[in-house]
């Protein structure tokens, strides 16, 4: 395991910080997205009173750390090494409760962003305007516009117009939180352009309308093709994954209860009543490809399956290259540590 201060640590496992005022919904977001907790169960979560760090390593591409910061902790206090925290951070998610007075939250956001940017200009700043399920559609748009305007005006007044903030309307009671987290995670995947290109080639040669590459456990989509994402399409894909996993857990295990519910044989076809077919195929033991296909195009299923075979092989090659890079960086890091002198000034002997 690499040390946080190691120059290669962020390349191996980027860090995502969850920040915001107390009771803004940070812990609920983490539990719903990564622990499959029912949104209604989050009502009974106790307020977080210490920094919670969790490794998310359930997929070949979704591989990072989440740090959940209590809203009442002042991490700019001299007892905290906030520079160390921000130095290894890939994304900072700041959660704002849209149903509360957000002036204090905006002031904390400005302080946090400006301090973090000075330490690490490469951080992606993501603003979740949360709990919008309780707002009307017009009120959602007005709230987003107001928060967007005020946050950027504060940065402009400080002469920091070059800091880019991304804004998302989120709720744990629908798929918007998964959609937002998907966008955040995609920015931390260096192979994203390659994955998108592979998906574009796959759908253009297979007569497919839309395709998503999903992390099965979290329902975060790692990549999609270049066509626009429709929220209803994304929700259908998430529901399909839930159905496949639930049925596989009941009927997919062996008689003695061994085996895995999701493996290389996993595949599902769901025909909708609008002449569209949902087609799911296993890519790796953590990733699934979910496609939208017209019924007339699905008649050429043999062609789609052949192209999928080529696609899966290409994905595995991308993953193998990634693993070689990680191993190489770990080796370089190990060599650098061995070159550092010991406290008495003598060089370290390689083990």
Coordinates of C-alpha atoms in Angstrom, one line a residue:
X1 CA 0.0 0.0 0.0
X2 CA 1.4 3.3 -1.0
X3 CA 1.9 6.2 1.4
X4 CA -0.4 9.2 1.0
X5 CA 2.6 11.5 0.5
X6 CA 4.0 9.1 -2.2
X7 CA 4.1 10.9 -5.6
X8 CA 2.5 7.9 -7.2
X9 CA -0.3 7.2 -4.8
X10 CA -2.9 9.4 -6.5
X11 CA -2.3 7.5 -9.8
X12 CA -3.0 4.2 -8.1
X13 CA -6.0 5.1 -5.9
X14 CA -7.4 8.7 -6.3
X15 CA -9.1 10.2 -3.3
X16 CA -12.6 11.7 -3.3
X17 CA -13.6 14.0 -0.4
X18 CA -17.2 14.4 0.7
X19 CA -17.6 17.8 2.4
X20 CA -20.5 20.0 3.4
X21 CA -22.3 21.4 6.4
X22 CA -23.7 19.1 9.1
X23 CA -26.9 17.1 8.1
X24 CA -26.5 18.0 4.4
X25 CA -26.7 14.3 3.4
X26 CA -23.1 13.2 2.9
X27 CA -23.2 9.9 4.7
X28 CA -26.5 9.1 3.2
X29 CA -25.1 9.5 -0.3
X30 CA -22.2 7.2 0.5
X31 CA -24.4 4.5 2.0
X32 CA -27.0 4.5 -0.9
X33 CA -24.4 4.5 -3.7
X34 CA -21.8 2.2 -2.3
X35 CA -23.6 0.0 0.3
X36 CA -27.0 -0.5 -1.5
X37 CA -28.8 1.0 1.5
X38 CA -32.4 1.8 1.0
X39 CA -32.9 5.6 1.0
X40 CA -35.6 5.3 3.7
X41 CA -33.1 3.6 6.0
X42 CA -30.8 6.6 5.9
X43 CA -33.3 8.5 8.0
X44 CA -31.9 6.5 11.0
X45 CA -28.2 7.2 10.4
X46 CA -26.5 9.0 13.2
X47 CA -24.6 12.2 12.5
X48 CA -21.0 11.6 11.5
X49 CA -18.6 12.9 14.3
X50 CA -15.2 11.8 12.9
X51 CA -13.5 11.5 9.5
X52 CA -14.6 8.3 7.9
X53 CA -12.3 6.8 5.2
X54 CA -13.4 4.0 3.0
X55 CA -11.7 2.1 0.1
X56 CA -13.9 1.6 -2.9
X57 CA -12.2 -1.2 -4.8
X58 CA -15.1 -3.2 -6.2
X59 CA -14.2 -2.8 -9.8
X60 CA -11.3 -2.7 -12.1
X61 CA -11.9 0.9 -12.9
X62 CA -13.9 2.1 -9.9
X63 CA -11.0 2.1 -7.5
X64 CA -10.6 5.0 -5.1
X65 CA -10.9 6.2 -1.5
X66 CA -13.8 8.2 -0.1
X67 CA -13.2 10.5 2.9
X68 CA -16.4 11.6 4.6
X69 CA -15.8 14.8 6.6
X70 CA -18.2 15.8 9.5
X71 CA -19.8 19.1 8.9
X72 CA -18.9 20.4 12.4
X73 CA -15.1 19.8 12.1
X74 CA -13.0 22.8 11.1
X75 CA -10.3 21.0 9.1
X76 CA -8.4 24.3 8.6
X77 CA -7.7 24.2 12.3
X78 CA -3.9 24.0 13.0
X79 CA -4.3 20.5 14.3
X80 CA -5.3 19.3 10.8
X81 CA -2.8 18.9 8.0
X82 CA -5.2 20.1 5.3
X83 CA -2.4 20.4 2.8
X84 CA -1.7 16.7 3.1
X85 CA -5.4 16.0 2.6
X86 CA -5.8 18.1 -0.5
X87 CA -2.5 17.1 -2.1
X88 CA -3.7 13.6 -2.9
X89 CA -7.2 14.4 -3.8
X90 CA -8.7 13.8 -7.2
X91 CA -12.2 15.2 -6.6
X92 CA -13.8 17.3 -3.9
X93 CA -17.6 16.8 -3.6
X94 CA -19.3 19.6 -1.7
X95 CA -22.9 18.8 -0.7
X96 CA -25.3 21.7 -0.3
X97 CA -28.8 21.1 1.3
X98 CA -31.2 22.7 -1.2
X99 CA -34.0 22.7 1.3
X100 CA -32.1 24.8 3.9
X101 CA -30.7 28.3 3.9
X102 CA -27.5 27.8 1.9
X103 CA -25.7 31.1 2.6
X104 CA -23.5 29.5 5.3
X105 CA -22.9 26.5 3.0
X106 CA -21.7 28.9 0.2
X107 CA -19.3 30.7 2.5
X108 CA -17.8 27.3 3.6
X109 CA -17.7 26.2 0.0
X110 CA -15.7 29.3 -1.0
X111 CA -13.2 28.9 1.8
X112 CA -12.8 25.2 1.0
X113 CA -12.3 25.6 -2.7
X114 CA -9.9 28.5 -2.5
X115 CA -7.7 26.7 0.1
X116 CA -7.8 23.4 -1.8
X117 CA -7.0 25.1 -5.1
X118 CA -3.8 26.7 -3.7
X119 CA -2.6 23.3 -2.5
X120 CA -3.7 21.2 -5.6
X121 CA -4.9 23.1 -8.7
X122 CA -5.8 19.7 -10.4
X123 CA -8.7 18.9 -8.0
X124 CA -12.1 18.5 -9.7
X125 CA -14.6 20.6 -7.7
X126 CA -18.1 19.0 -7.8
X127 CA -21.1 20.7 -6.2
X128 CA -24.1 18.4 -5.3
X129 CA -27.2 20.5 -4.8
X130 CA -28.8 17.8 -2.7
X131 CA -32.3 16.9 -1.5
X132 CA -34.0 18.3 -4.5
X133 CA -36.8 15.7 -4.3
X134 CA -38.7 18.1 -2.1
X135 CA -38.6 20.9 -4.6
X136 CA -40.8 21.7 -7.6
X137 CA -39.2 21.6 -11.1
X138 CA -39.2 25.4 -11.3
X139 CA -37.8 25.7 -7.8
X140 CA -35.0 23.2 -8.7
X141 CA -33.9 25.3 -11.7
X142 CA -34.1 28.6 -9.7
X143 CA -32.1 27.1 -6.8
X144 CA -29.4 25.8 -9.1
X145 CA -29.1 29.1 -11.0
X146 CA -28.9 31.0 -7.7
X147 CA -26.2 28.8 -6.2
X148 CA -24.2 28.7 -9.4
X149 CA -24.3 32.5 -9.7
X150 CA -23.4 33.2 -6.1
X151 CA -20.5 30.6 -6.0
X152 CA -18.9 31.8 -9.2
X153 CA -19.4 35.5 -8.2
X154 CA -17.5 34.8 -4.9
X155 CA -14.6 33.2 -6.9
X156 CA -14.6 36.2 -9.4
X157 CA -14.4 38.7 -6.5
X158 CA -11.4 36.8 -5.2
X159 CA -9.8 36.9 -8.6
X160 CA -10.1 33.1 -9.1
X161 CA -12.3 32.9 -12.2
X162 CA -10.1 30.1 -13.6
X163 CA -11.5 27.7 -10.9
X164 CA -14.2 25.5 -12.5
X165 CA -17.1 24.3 -10.5
X166 CA -19.5 21.5 -11.7
X167 CA -23.0 21.5 -10.4
X168 CA -25.5 18.6 -10.1
X169 CA -29.0 18.3 -8.8
X170 CA -29.1 15.2 -6.7
X171 CA -31.4 13.1 -4.5
X172 CA -31.0 9.7 -2.9
X173 CA -34.7 8.9 -3.8
X174 CA -34.0 8.6 -7.5
X175 CA -31.2 7.8 -9.9
X176 CA -29.8 11.4 -10.0
X177 CA -27.2 10.6 -7.3
X178 CA -25.9 7.7 -9.3
X179 CA -25.8 9.8 -12.5
X180 CA -23.8 12.6 -10.6
X181 CA -21.4 10.1 -9.1
X182 CA -20.9 8.6 -12.5
X183 CA -19.8 11.9 -13.9
X184 CA -17.4 12.5 -11.0
X185 CA -15.8 9.1 -11.2
X186 CA -15.4 9.3 -15.0
X187 CA -13.1 12.4 -14.6
X188 CA -10.8 10.2 -12.5
X189 CA -10.5 7.5 -15.2
X190 CA -7.5 8.2 -17.5
X191 CA -8.7 5.5 -19.9
X192 CA -12.1 7.3 -20.4
X193 CA -11.4 8.5 -24.0
X194 CA -10.3 5.0 -25.0
X195 CA -13.4 3.4 -23.5
X196 CA -15.7 5.9 -25.2
X197 CA -14.0 5.3 -28.5
X198 CA -14.4 1.5 -28.1
X199 CA -18.1 2.0 -27.3
X200 CA -18.6 4.2 -30.4
X201 CA -17.0 1.6 -32.6
X202 CA -19.1 -1.1 -31.1
X203 CA -22.5 0.5 -31.5
X204 CA -21.8 1.9 -35.0
X205 CA -20.9 -1.6 -36.2
X206 CA -23.7 -3.4 -34.4
X207 CA -26.8 -1.2 -35.1
X208 CA -27.1 -0.3 -31.4
X209 CA -28.9 2.8 -30.2
X210 CA -27.1 3.4 -26.9
X211 CA -24.6 1.5 -24.7
X212 CA -23.4 1.9 -21.1
X213 CA -20.4 0.3 -19.4
X214 CA -21.6 -0.2 -15.8
X215 CA -19.9 -1.0 -12.6
X216 CA -22.4 -3.7 -11.4
X217 CA -22.0 -3.2 -7.6
X218 CA -22.5 0.6 -7.5
X219 CA -24.5 1.1 -10.7
X220 CA -22.1 3.9 -11.6
X221 CA -21.6 3.9 -15.4
X222 CA -17.9 4.0 -16.2
X223 CA -18.4 5.1 -19.8
X224 CA -20.9 5.5 -22.5
X225 CA -20.9 6.3 -26.2
X226 CA -20.9 9.9 -27.5
X227 CA -24.7 10.1 -28.0
X228 CA -26.5 12.2 -25.2
X229 CA -27.5 10.4 -22.0
X230 CA -31.3 10.3 -21.4
X231 CA -32.2 10.0 -17.7
X232 CA -35.0 7.5 -18.4
X233 CA -32.6 5.3 -20.4
X234 CA -30.1 5.4 -17.5
X235 CA -32.8 4.5 -15.0
X236 CA -33.9 1.5 -17.1
X237 CA -30.4 0.2 -17.2
X238 CA -30.0 0.5 -13.4
X239 CA -33.3 -1.3 -12.9
X240 CA -32.2 -4.1 -15.3
X241 CA -28.9 -4.6 -13.4
X242 CA -30.9 -4.9 -10.1
X243 CA -33.2 -7.5 -11.7
X244 CA -30.4 -9.5 -13.1
X245 CA -28.4 -9.5 -9.8
X246 CA -31.4 -10.3 -7.7
X247 CA -32.6 -13.2 -9.8
X248 CA -29.0 -14.5 -10.1
X249 CA -28.6 -14.4 -6.3
X250 CA -31.7 -16.6 -6.1
X251 CA -31.3 -19.0 -9.0
X252 CA -27.7 -18.5 -10.2
X253 CA -25.8 -20.2 -7.3
X254 CA -25.0 -23.9 -7.1
X255 CA -27.1 -26.2 -5.0
X256 CA -24.5 -26.0 -2.2
X257 CA -24.7 -22.2 -2.3
X258 CA -21.2 -21.8 -3.8
X259 CA -20.2 -19.8 -6.9
X260 CA -20.9 -16.2 -7.8
X261 CA -24.3 -14.8 -9.0
X262 CA -22.5 -12.7 -11.6
X263 CA -19.9 -14.4 -13.9
X264 CA -18.8 -14.8 -17.5
X265 CA -22.1 -16.6 -18.3
X266 CA -24.2 -13.7 -17.1
X267 CA -26.5 -12.4 -19.9
X268 CA -30.0 -11.0 -20.0
X269 CA -32.5 -9.9 -22.6
X270 CA -35.6 -7.7 -21.8
X271 CA -38.0 -6.8 -24.6
X272 CA -39.9 -3.5 -23.9
X273 CA -43.3 -2.7 -25.3
X274 CA -41.9 0.1 -27.6
X275 CA -40.0 -2.3 -30.0
X276 CA -36.8 -1.8 -28.0
X277 CA -34.6 -4.6 -26.6
X278 CA -32.4 -4.2 -23.5
X279 CA -29.4 -6.4 -23.8
X280 CA -26.9 -7.0 -20.9
X281 CA -23.6 -8.9 -21.2
X282 CA -20.8 -9.6 -18.7
X283 CA -17.5 -7.8 -19.6
X284 CA -15.5 -8.6 -16.5
X285 CA -16.6 -9.9 -13.1
X286 CA -17.3 -6.3 -12.1
X287 CA -18.4 -4.6 -15.3
X288 CA -21.5 -5.1 -17.5
X289 CA -22.4 -3.7 -20.9
X290 CA -26.0 -2.7 -21.2
X291 CA -27.3 -1.9 -24.7
X292 CA -30.5 -0.4 -26.2
X293 CA -31.3 -2.1 -29.5
X294 CA -34.2 -1.9 -31.9
X295 CA -36.0 -5.2 -32.4
X296 CA -35.2 -5.2 -36.1
X297 CA -31.4 -4.7 -35.3
X298 CA -31.5 -7.4 -32.6
X299 CA -32.4 -10.0 -35.3
X300 CA -28.7 -9.8 -36.1
X301 CA -27.8 -11.0 -32.6
X302 CA -24.9 -13.1 -34.0
X303 CA -23.2 -10.0 -35.4
X304 CA -23.8 -8.1 -32.1
X305 CA -22.3 -11.0 -30.1
X306 CA -19.3 -11.2 -32.4
X307 CA -18.7 -7.5 -32.0
X308 CA -19.2 -7.7 -28.3
X309 CA -16.5 -10.5 -28.2
X310 CA -14.1 -8.1 -29.9
X311 CA -15.1 -5.3 -27.5
X312 CA -14.6 -7.4 -24.4
X313 CA -11.2 -8.4 -25.6
X314 CA -10.2 -4.8 -26.2
X315 CA -11.5 -3.8 -22.7
X316 CA -9.3 -6.6 -21.1
X317 CA -6.3 -5.3 -23.0
X318 CA -7.0 -1.8 -21.7
X319 CA -7.2 -3.2 -18.2
X320 CA -3.9 -5.2 -18.6
X321 CA -2.1 -2.0 -19.7
X322 CA -3.5 -0.2 -16.6
X323 CA -2.2 -3.0 -14.3
X324 CA 1.2 -2.8 -16.0
X325 CA 1.3 1.0 -15.4
X326 CA 0.3 0.5 -11.7
X327 CA 2.9 -2.2 -11.2
X328 CA 5.6 0.0 -12.8
X329 CA 4.7 3.0 -10.7
X330 CA 4.8 0.9 -7.5
X331 CA 8.2 -0.4 -8.5
X332 CA 9.5 3.1 -9.2
X333 CA 8.1 4.3 -5.9
X334 CA 9.8 1.4 -4.1
X335 CA 13.1 2.2 -5.8
X336 CA 12.8 5.8 -4.8
X337 CA 12.2 4.9 -1.2
X338 CA 15.3 2.7 -1.2
X339 CA 17.4 5.5 -2.6
X340 CA 16.4 7.9 0.3
X341 CA 19.1 8.0 3.0
X342 CA 18.4 6.7 6.4
X343 CA 18.3 9.1 9.4
X344 CA 22.0 8.7 10.0
X345 CA 22.8 9.6 6.4
X346 CA 23.8 6.2 5.1
X347 CA 22.1 5.0 1.9
X348 CA 19.4 2.3 2.3
X349 CA 20.3 -1.2 1.2
X350 CA 17.8 -2.7 -1.3
X351 CA 16.0 -5.7 0.2

